[in-house]
């Protein structure tokens, strides 16, 4: 029995179609050297594998459904008396039955001939009975041979019919096996992709401020710098994260603090609607940093208030769409107009509290308003008066301590470095995961990472 072409082709395709499954999820740079990732799948590759596995699974499901229809149709045809294999089986079975009946009649004739021979009285009767017995035994021998041939033909025809049924079922079973394999591949690919999407905490991606005072007087403007440093072993796409909050101010209320950041050519205001990504950097190499000039003005009518500022680095690379640097919290005070402050009294960085890891819900990393143009924020540290730069560098070294070795010694503009295309793709693919996972990993996870 020839299996229907569509069933055979579907089974073959479903079984032999390969799925290049990358099930290993790479560790981040803080856990493995950059050279160790050469053989690991990128996030874009994992996405493609998951997509391909889903398509293969969908095809396998469709192939099985089609195969079931063809199996039912084939079995129905094989059960029809008009089908050649079924007709042959019926005809040979009928012939075998006739041969068996003929053999039984021949055996009966032999038995009767032997009875007549035993009953014969005269030599003539015995001679006649003997001739009849010889003839009956000859007929029986022919009947036995005919029955054997008929039985063999019937068995062959039935086997052919059974084989056709088995072949149809086996072809369908191949589709089931292919579906099982496609499902296993899909689940493995989905698991690998899900693991890659999980946000990882990277302590080497540090953020700190230079010149943020511990006290801000109403009606005055203070300038400070946010520095994000890539102390990992990987080139990262980085989106600095900023949040400034005044105690007692509710969501949506106009804040007494106006905060802006420089994109290198203009000042961009923070919306004040929670945490925001600013000064996007396409490619920050290991050891490099990006400095963002910022300024904050307190409303002239402001009264004494406690306030805090949160800074962190959100990032991605070719292997992880969501990399979270430790968040730093700076507590400071807003004082009424006319208050005096010590100009050297800067806010000290500290660990965030349990509720201090908010993530933006409207601005997507790498796609926020006023994204840094090439040669923007990363070059700002080279601007301004040399004495100020020296003082800032000294303060950075004192703040970071032993970790100061991770800061960029050359001051090269990291924002001008080209980003590999696959890493850029990973940013787009993982942008949603950054926001969602940051929300999930608030609180205790932030304390651990700092």
Short mmCIF file of C-alpha atoms in Angstrom, two decimals:
data_model
loop_
_atom_site.label_atom_id
_atom_site.label_comp_id
_atom_site.label_asym_id
_atom_site.label_seq_id
_atom_site.Cartn_x
_atom_site.Cartn_y
_atom_site.Cartn_z
CA UNK A 1 0.00 0.00 0.00
CA UNK A 2 1.45 3.37 -0.99
CA UNK A 3 1.02 5.98 1.73
CA UNK A 4 -0.65 9.21 0.55
CA UNK A 5 2.00 11.68 -0.59
CA UNK A 6 0.83 14.50 1.65
CA UNK A 7 1.02 12.26 4.72
CA UNK A 8 4.46 10.93 3.84
CA UNK A 9 5.85 14.39 3.05
CA UNK A 10 4.39 15.91 6.19
CA UNK A 11 5.88 13.15 8.30
CA UNK A 12 9.29 13.49 6.69
CA UNK A 13 9.38 17.27 7.01
CA UNK A 14 8.21 17.23 10.61
CA UNK A 15 10.81 14.65 11.59
CA UNK A 16 13.89 15.91 9.81
CA UNK A 17 13.43 19.70 10.06
CA UNK A 18 16.27 20.81 12.37
CA UNK A 19 15.83 23.39 15.13
CA UNK A 20 19.09 25.09 16.11
CA UNK A 21 18.31 25.37 19.79
CA UNK A 22 20.53 27.53 21.99
CA UNK A 23 19.54 26.42 25.47
CA UNK A 24 22.51 27.90 27.31
CA UNK A 25 21.89 31.33 28.78
CA UNK A 26 25.10 33.32 29.27
CA UNK A 27 26.19 34.74 32.57
CA UNK A 28 26.69 38.48 32.64
CA UNK A 29 30.05 40.18 32.53
CA UNK A 30 30.26 40.30 36.29
CA UNK A 31 30.21 36.52 36.34
CA UNK A 32 32.20 35.67 33.20
CA UNK A 33 34.94 37.28 31.16
CA UNK A 34 33.99 38.75 27.80
CA UNK A 35 35.97 36.09 25.95
CA UNK A 36 33.85 33.36 27.50
CA UNK A 37 30.75 34.58 25.65
CA UNK A 38 32.08 33.92 22.16
CA UNK A 39 30.25 30.62 21.82
CA UNK A 40 27.11 31.75 23.64
CA UNK A 41 23.96 32.74 21.80
CA UNK A 42 23.09 36.41 21.67
CA UNK A 43 19.68 37.59 22.74
CA UNK A 44 18.73 38.23 19.12
CA UNK A 45 19.71 34.64 18.28
CA UNK A 46 17.61 33.32 21.16
CA UNK A 47 14.64 35.33 19.90
CA UNK A 48 15.09 33.88 16.41
CA UNK A 49 15.40 30.34 17.77
CA UNK A 50 12.22 30.78 19.82
CA UNK A 51 10.39 32.15 16.79
CA UNK A 52 11.62 29.29 14.60
CA UNK A 53 10.69 26.74 17.26
CA UNK A 54 7.19 28.20 17.51
CA UNK A 55 6.78 28.03 13.73
CA UNK A 56 8.05 24.44 13.67
CA UNK A 57 5.62 23.52 16.46
CA UNK A 58 2.70 25.16 14.63
CA UNK A 59 3.62 23.25 11.47
CA UNK A 60 3.84 20.01 13.45
CA UNK A 61 0.40 20.59 14.97
CA UNK A 62 -1.07 21.24 11.52
CA UNK A 63 0.75 18.23 10.06
CA UNK A 64 -0.61 15.96 12.78
CA UNK A 65 -4.17 17.21 12.24
CA UNK A 66 -3.84 16.67 8.50
CA UNK A 67 -2.21 13.31 9.10
CA UNK A 68 -5.10 12.20 11.28
CA UNK A 69 -7.54 13.03 8.50
CA UNK A 70 -5.48 11.07 6.00
CA UNK A 71 -5.06 8.15 8.39
CA UNK A 72 -8.81 7.89 8.92
CA UNK A 73 -9.40 8.12 5.17
CA UNK A 74 -6.75 5.47 4.44
CA UNK A 75 -8.12 3.03 7.02
CA UNK A 76 -11.63 3.56 5.70
CA UNK A 77 -10.46 2.80 2.15
CA UNK A 78 -8.61 -0.31 3.31
CA UNK A 79 -11.77 -1.55 5.00
CA UNK A 80 -13.79 -1.18 1.79
CA UNK A 81 -14.49 -4.47 -0.08
CA UNK A 82 -13.72 -2.66 -3.32
CA UNK A 83 -10.18 -1.76 -2.29
CA UNK A 84 -7.70 -3.98 -4.22
CA UNK A 85 -5.93 -5.18 -1.07
CA UNK A 86 -9.17 -5.87 0.77
CA UNK A 87 -10.71 -7.53 -2.33
CA UNK A 88 -7.60 -9.72 -2.72
CA UNK A 89 -7.79 -10.71 0.93
CA UNK A 90 -11.47 -11.61 0.60
CA UNK A 91 -10.96 -13.57 -2.63
CA UNK A 92 -7.98 -15.54 -1.33
CA UNK A 93 -9.75 -16.23 1.94
CA UNK A 94 -12.72 -17.56 -0.03
CA UNK A 95 -10.38 -19.70 -2.14
CA UNK A 96 -8.67 -21.02 0.98
CA UNK A 97 -12.07 -21.94 2.43
CA UNK A 98 -12.98 -23.79 -0.78
CA UNK A 99 -9.64 -25.63 -0.73
CA UNK A 100 -10.20 -26.62 2.87
CA UNK A 101 -13.66 -27.94 1.98
CA UNK A 102 -12.18 -29.88 -0.96
CA UNK A 103 -9.55 -31.38 1.30
CA UNK A 104 -12.19 -32.37 3.83
CA UNK A 105 -14.20 -34.06 1.02
CA UNK A 106 -11.08 -35.88 -0.18
CA UNK A 107 -10.37 -37.10 3.34
CA UNK A 108 -13.92 -38.37 3.58
CA UNK A 109 -13.56 -40.17 0.26
CA UNK A 110 -10.39 -41.89 1.48
CA UNK A 111 -12.11 -42.96 4.66
CA UNK A 112 -15.05 -44.41 2.71
CA UNK A 113 -12.72 -46.18 0.28
CA UNK A 114 -10.90 -47.78 3.17
CA UNK A 115 -14.24 -48.95 4.59
CA UNK A 116 -15.21 -50.57 1.30
CA UNK A 117 -11.85 -52.27 1.13
CA UNK A 118 -12.29 -53.70 4.59
CA UNK A 119 -15.80 -54.94 3.65
CA UNK A 120 -14.79 -56.60 0.39
CA UNK A 121 -15.38 -60.39 0.32
CA UNK A 122 -14.12 -61.50 -3.02
CA UNK A 123 -10.89 -60.86 -4.80
CA UNK A 124 -12.73 -58.84 -7.45
CA UNK A 125 -14.35 -56.67 -4.77
CA UNK A 126 -11.02 -56.20 -3.04
CA UNK A 127 -9.33 -55.22 -6.28
CA UNK A 128 -12.04 -52.70 -7.11
CA UNK A 129 -11.95 -51.23 -3.57
CA UNK A 130 -8.18 -50.93 -3.73
CA UNK A 131 -8.32 -49.03 -7.01
CA UNK A 132 -10.94 -46.68 -5.49
CA UNK A 133 -8.73 -46.09 -2.42
CA UNK A 134 -5.68 -45.28 -4.55
CA UNK A 135 -7.73 -42.79 -6.52
CA UNK A 136 -9.14 -41.18 -3.33
CA UNK A 137 -5.70 -40.89 -1.76
CA UNK A 138 -4.38 -39.28 -4.96
CA UNK A 139 -7.22 -36.76 -4.86
CA UNK A 140 -6.48 -36.07 -1.17
CA UNK A 141 -2.82 -35.39 -1.90
CA UNK A 142 -3.83 -32.88 -4.58
CA UNK A 143 -6.37 -31.31 -2.19
CA UNK A 144 -3.71 -30.94 0.51
CA UNK A 145 -1.36 -29.23 -1.93
CA UNK A 146 -4.14 -26.98 -3.21
CA UNK A 147 -5.13 -26.03 0.33
CA UNK A 148 -1.55 -25.18 1.26
CA UNK A 149 -1.26 -22.95 -1.78
CA UNK A 150 -4.60 -21.31 -1.08
CA UNK A 151 -3.71 -20.73 2.58
CA UNK A 152 -0.39 -19.19 1.58
CA UNK A 153 -2.11 -16.91 -0.91
CA UNK A 154 -4.70 -15.89 1.67
CA UNK A 155 -2.02 -15.23 4.28
CA UNK A 156 -0.02 -13.14 1.81
CA UNK A 157 -3.06 -11.09 0.83
CA UNK A 158 -4.05 -10.53 4.47
CA UNK A 159 -0.48 -9.57 5.37
CA UNK A 160 -0.43 -7.03 2.56
CA UNK A 161 -3.66 -5.53 3.88
CA UNK A 162 -2.38 -5.51 7.46
CA UNK A 163 0.94 -4.00 6.38
CA UNK A 164 -0.87 -1.18 4.63
CA UNK A 165 -2.82 -0.45 7.80
CA UNK A 166 0.34 -0.60 9.93
CA UNK A 167 2.21 1.66 7.49
CA UNK A 168 -0.54 4.26 7.69
CA UNK A 169 -0.55 4.15 11.50
CA UNK A 170 3.25 4.33 11.64
CA UNK A 171 3.28 7.39 9.38
CA UNK A 172 0.80 9.03 11.72
CA UNK A 173 2.92 8.02 14.71
CA UNK A 174 5.87 9.79 13.08
CA UNK A 175 3.80 12.94 13.05
CA UNK A 176 3.03 12.49 16.75
CA UNK A 177 6.72 11.98 17.50
CA UNK A 178 7.59 15.04 15.43
CA UNK A 179 5.02 17.05 17.37
CA UNK A 180 6.45 15.84 20.69
CA UNK A 181 9.93 16.85 19.58
CA UNK A 182 8.74 20.21 18.28
CA UNK A 183 7.01 20.86 21.60
CA UNK A 184 10.15 19.94 23.55
CA UNK A 185 12.24 22.22 21.32
CA UNK A 186 9.74 25.04 21.69
CA UNK A 187 9.65 24.71 25.48
CA UNK A 188 13.45 24.66 25.66
CA UNK A 189 13.73 27.71 23.39
CA UNK A 190 11.07 29.58 25.38
CA UNK A 191 12.84 28.71 28.62
CA UNK A 192 16.20 29.92 27.30
CA UNK A 193 14.66 33.16 26.04
CA UNK A 194 12.79 33.73 29.31
CA UNK A 195 16.01 33.22 31.25
CA UNK A 196 17.82 35.72 29.01
CA UNK A 197 15.01 38.25 29.53
CA UNK A 198 15.36 38.12 33.29
CA UNK A 199 16.95 41.29 34.60
CA UNK A 200 20.40 40.80 36.07
CA UNK A 201 21.90 42.99 38.76
CA UNK A 202 25.34 44.22 37.75
CA UNK A 203 27.28 45.89 40.59
CA UNK A 204 29.96 47.04 38.14
CA UNK A 205 27.57 49.45 36.42
CA UNK A 206 27.88 52.29 38.92
CA UNK A 207 26.20 55.67 39.24
CA UNK A 208 27.17 58.60 41.44
CA UNK A 209 26.80 62.37 41.53
CA UNK A 210 29.47 65.04 41.69
CA UNK A 211 28.55 68.29 43.36
CA UNK A 212 25.01 67.52 44.49
CA UNK A 213 24.68 69.53 47.75
CA UNK A 214 23.10 68.24 50.90
CA UNK A 215 21.11 71.50 51.18
CA UNK A 216 19.34 73.49 48.47
CA UNK A 217 18.09 76.98 49.28
CA UNK A 218 14.75 78.12 47.83
CA UNK A 219 15.18 80.44 44.85
CA UNK A 220 18.66 79.13 43.99
CA UNK A 221 19.96 76.81 41.29
CA UNK A 222 22.58 74.14 41.93
CA UNK A 223 24.69 72.44 39.28
CA UNK A 224 25.93 68.88 39.60
CA UNK A 225 27.06 65.98 37.45
CA UNK A 226 25.75 62.43 37.17
CA UNK A 227 28.47 59.94 36.30
CA UNK A 228 27.64 56.41 35.11
CA UNK A 229 30.62 54.06 34.81
CA UNK A 230 30.80 50.72 33.03
CA UNK A 231 32.94 48.65 35.36
CA UNK A 232 31.92 45.40 33.67
CA UNK A 233 33.77 43.37 31.03
CA UNK A 234 31.16 44.06 28.33
CA UNK A 235 30.26 46.94 26.06
CA UNK A 236 26.83 48.14 27.14
CA UNK A 237 24.01 50.28 25.86
CA UNK A 238 23.24 52.46 28.86
CA UNK A 239 20.27 54.57 29.95
CA UNK A 240 20.97 56.50 33.16
CA UNK A 241 17.98 56.54 35.47
CA UNK A 242 17.01 59.56 37.58
CA UNK A 243 14.27 60.20 40.12
CA UNK A 244 13.91 63.25 42.39
CA UNK A 245 11.21 63.40 45.07
CA UNK A 246 10.24 65.90 47.73
CA UNK A 247 8.62 64.61 50.91
CA UNK A 248 4.89 65.30 51.00
CA UNK A 249 4.47 65.89 47.29
CA UNK A 250 1.85 63.64 45.76
CA UNK A 251 1.86 62.13 42.29
CA UNK A 252 0.95 64.66 39.63
CA UNK A 253 1.47 67.67 41.92
CA UNK A 254 3.75 70.48 40.75
CA UNK A 255 7.09 70.00 42.48
CA UNK A 256 9.01 72.76 44.23
CA UNK A 257 12.11 71.36 42.49
CA UNK A 258 12.77 71.75 38.79
CA UNK A 259 15.43 69.36 37.49
CA UNK A 260 17.05 69.51 34.06
CA UNK A 261 19.83 67.67 32.24
CA UNK A 262 22.01 68.74 29.36
CA UNK A 263 22.06 66.80 26.11
CA UNK A 264 25.17 68.70 25.04
CA UNK A 265 23.33 71.45 23.20
CA UNK A 266 20.22 72.19 25.25
CA UNK A 267 18.64 71.58 28.64
CA UNK A 268 15.96 68.89 28.93
CA UNK A 269 13.55 69.04 31.90
CA UNK A 270 12.57 66.00 33.91
CA UNK A 271 8.84 65.50 33.82
CA UNK A 272 8.63 64.87 37.54
CA UNK A 273 6.39 61.85 36.90
CA UNK A 274 8.53 59.32 38.75
CA UNK A 275 11.85 57.95 37.54
CA UNK A 276 13.07 58.73 34.02
CA UNK A 277 15.78 57.58 31.63
CA UNK A 278 18.06 60.30 30.32
CA UNK A 279 21.25 60.75 28.26
CA UNK A 280 21.13 57.48 26.31
CA UNK A 281 24.56 56.06 25.40
CA UNK A 282 24.66 53.64 22.48
CA UNK A 283 27.96 51.99 23.38
CA UNK A 284 29.88 52.32 26.62
CA UNK A 285 32.97 50.16 26.59
CA UNK A 286 34.40 48.46 29.69
CA UNK A 287 36.07 51.05 31.92
CA UNK A 288 34.43 54.03 30.24
CA UNK A 289 32.03 56.47 31.84
CA UNK A 290 29.44 59.00 30.79
CA UNK A 291 29.02 62.34 32.58
CA UNK A 292 25.69 64.15 32.40
CA UNK A 293 25.47 67.78 33.47
CA UNK A 294 22.40 68.45 35.58
CA UNK A 295 20.90 71.39 37.42
CA UNK A 296 18.18 71.76 40.03
CA UNK A 297 16.28 74.88 41.01
CA UNK A 298 14.17 75.20 44.14
CA UNK A 299 11.05 77.36 43.95
CA UNK A 300 11.60 80.69 45.71
CA UNK A 301 8.51 80.14 47.86
CA UNK A 302 9.59 76.68 49.03
CA UNK A 303 9.58 75.93 52.74
CA UNK A 304 11.82 73.50 54.56
CA UNK A 305 11.42 70.04 53.08
CA UNK A 306 13.24 66.73 53.01
CA UNK A 307 14.03 65.44 49.55
CA UNK A 308 15.85 62.57 47.89
CA UNK A 309 17.38 61.78 44.52
CA UNK A 310 17.83 58.29 43.08
CA UNK A 311 20.33 57.40 40.36
CA UNK A 312 21.06 54.13 38.59
CA UNK A 313 22.23 52.74 35.28
CA UNK A 314 19.83 50.66 33.22
CA UNK A 315 21.57 48.85 30.37
CA UNK A 316 21.57 46.05 27.84
CA UNK A 317 24.03 44.24 25.64
CA UNK A 318 23.95 41.62 22.91
CA UNK A 319 23.31 38.89 25.47
CA UNK A 320 20.99 40.54 28.00
CA UNK A 321 18.21 43.04 27.26
CA UNK A 322 17.93 44.02 30.92
CA UNK A 323 20.98 44.84 33.03
CA UNK A 324 20.44 46.84 36.20
CA UNK A 325 23.15 48.75 37.96
CA UNK A 326 22.90 49.42 41.71
CA UNK A 327 20.78 52.36 42.68
CA UNK A 328 22.25 55.17 44.76
CA UNK A 329 20.12 57.33 47.02
CA UNK A 330 21.05 60.88 47.96
CA UNK A 331 19.11 62.54 50.78
CA UNK A 332 19.15 66.34 50.88
CA UNK A 333 17.14 69.22 52.31
CA UNK A 334 15.30 72.14 50.75
CA UNK A 335 15.71 75.25 52.91
CA UNK A 336 13.67 78.49 52.89
CA UNK A 337 14.96 81.44 50.91
CA UNK A 338 17.80 83.29 52.59
CA UNK A 339 19.19 80.25 54.39
CA UNK A 340 22.97 79.83 54.47
CA UNK A 341 24.73 76.62 53.48
CA UNK A 342 28.25 75.25 53.49
CA UNK A 343 29.34 75.13 49.82
CA UNK A 344 31.48 72.07 50.45
CA UNK A 345 28.73 70.05 52.10
CA UNK A 346 27.72 67.54 49.42
CA UNK A 347 25.03 64.88 49.76
CA UNK A 348 26.43 61.45 50.54
CA UNK A 349 25.39 58.41 48.48
CA UNK A 350 23.61 55.61 50.31
CA UNK A 351 21.58 52.48 49.79
CA UNK A 352 18.02 52.88 48.53
CA UNK A 353 15.12 51.99 50.78
CA UNK A 354 12.63 49.20 50.26
CA UNK A 355 10.44 51.37 48.04
CA UNK A 356 13.24 53.22 46.24
CA UNK A 357 13.54 51.16 43.08
CA UNK A 358 10.77 52.68 40.94
CA UNK A 359 10.93 52.27 37.21
CA UNK A 360 9.54 54.51 34.49
CA UNK A 361 6.26 53.49 32.95
CA UNK A 362 6.22 55.93 30.06
CA UNK A 363 9.81 56.37 28.89
CA UNK A 364 11.44 53.36 27.28
CA UNK A 365 15.21 52.94 27.73
CA UNK A 366 17.01 54.07 24.61
CA UNK A 367 13.90 55.78 23.25
CA UNK A 368 13.26 58.61 25.71
CA UNK A 369 12.81 62.22 24.72
CA UNK A 370 16.07 64.03 24.14
CA UNK A 371 18.26 60.96 23.71
CA UNK A 372 21.92 61.97 23.76
CA UNK A 373 23.32 62.66 20.30
CA UNK A 374 26.71 61.26 19.39
CA UNK A 375 29.39 63.14 21.32
CA UNK A 376 26.84 64.54 23.79
CA UNK A 377 26.74 63.84 27.49
CA UNK A 378 29.82 61.66 27.49
CA UNK A 379 31.92 64.66 26.50
CA UNK A 380 30.56 67.06 29.07
CA UNK A 381 33.18 66.17 31.66
CA UNK A 382 35.82 67.81 29.43
CA UNK A 383 33.97 71.14 29.38
CA UNK A 384 34.19 73.97 31.88
CA UNK A 385 36.98 75.30 34.01
CA UNK A 386 40.04 73.06 34.66
CA UNK A 387 39.99 73.71 38.39
CA UNK A 388 36.40 72.47 38.59
CA UNK A 389 37.31 69.35 36.60
CA UNK A 390 40.20 68.61 38.96
CA UNK A 391 37.98 69.03 42.01
CA UNK A 392 35.33 66.76 40.47
CA UNK A 393 37.85 64.05 39.69
CA UNK A 394 39.19 64.19 43.26
CA UNK A 395 35.66 63.90 44.66
CA UNK A 396 34.88 60.93 42.40
CA UNK A 397 37.99 59.08 43.56
CA UNK A 398 37.15 59.75 47.20
CA UNK A 399 33.54 58.64 46.76
CA UNK A 400 34.27 55.43 44.88
CA UNK A 401 37.29 54.43 46.98
CA UNK A 402 38.80 51.13 45.88
CA UNK A 403 36.28 50.97 43.05
CA UNK A 404 37.88 54.06 41.48
CA UNK A 405 39.98 51.83 39.28
CA UNK A 406 36.89 51.12 37.18
CA UNK A 407 36.51 54.77 36.14
CA UNK A 408 37.63 55.78 32.67
CA UNK A 409 41.12 57.22 33.02
CA UNK A 410 41.27 58.63 29.51
CA UNK A 411 37.97 60.45 29.55
CA UNK A 412 37.32 59.28 25.99
CA UNK A 413 33.78 60.08 24.77
CA UNK A 414 31.99 56.74 25.01
CA UNK A 415 28.91 58.09 23.26
CA UNK A 416 30.87 58.34 20.02
CA UNK A 417 31.66 54.63 19.91
CA UNK A 418 29.67 52.57 17.36
CA UNK A 419 27.35 49.91 18.78
CA UNK A 420 27.21 46.47 17.18
CA UNK A 421 23.98 45.97 15.26
CA UNK A 422 22.97 42.88 17.23
CA UNK A 423 23.27 44.76 20.53
CA UNK A 424 21.11 47.55 19.18
CA UNK A 425 18.53 44.94 18.21
CA UNK A 426 18.65 43.53 21.72
CA UNK A 427 17.77 46.97 23.13
CA UNK A 428 14.63 47.17 21.03
CA UNK A 429 13.62 43.58 21.78
CA UNK A 430 14.22 43.91 25.50
CA UNK A 431 12.99 47.42 26.19
CA UNK A 432 9.69 46.23 27.64
CA UNK A 433 11.44 43.70 29.83
CA UNK A 434 13.57 46.44 31.42
CA UNK A 435 10.53 48.30 32.70
CA UNK A 436 8.60 45.24 33.88
CA UNK A 437 11.51 43.49 35.55
CA UNK A 438 12.68 46.65 37.33
CA UNK A 439 9.29 46.81 38.98
CA UNK A 440 9.39 43.15 39.95
CA UNK A 441 12.85 43.34 41.46
CA UNK A 442 12.33 46.35 43.73
CA UNK A 443 13.13 46.46 47.41
CA UNK A 444 15.35 43.72 48.75
CA UNK A 445 16.92 43.00 45.39
CA UNK A 446 18.06 46.62 45.15
CA UNK A 447 19.67 46.43 48.59
CA UNK A 448 21.58 43.33 47.54
CA UNK A 449 22.86 44.91 44.36
CA UNK A 450 24.23 48.08 45.95
#
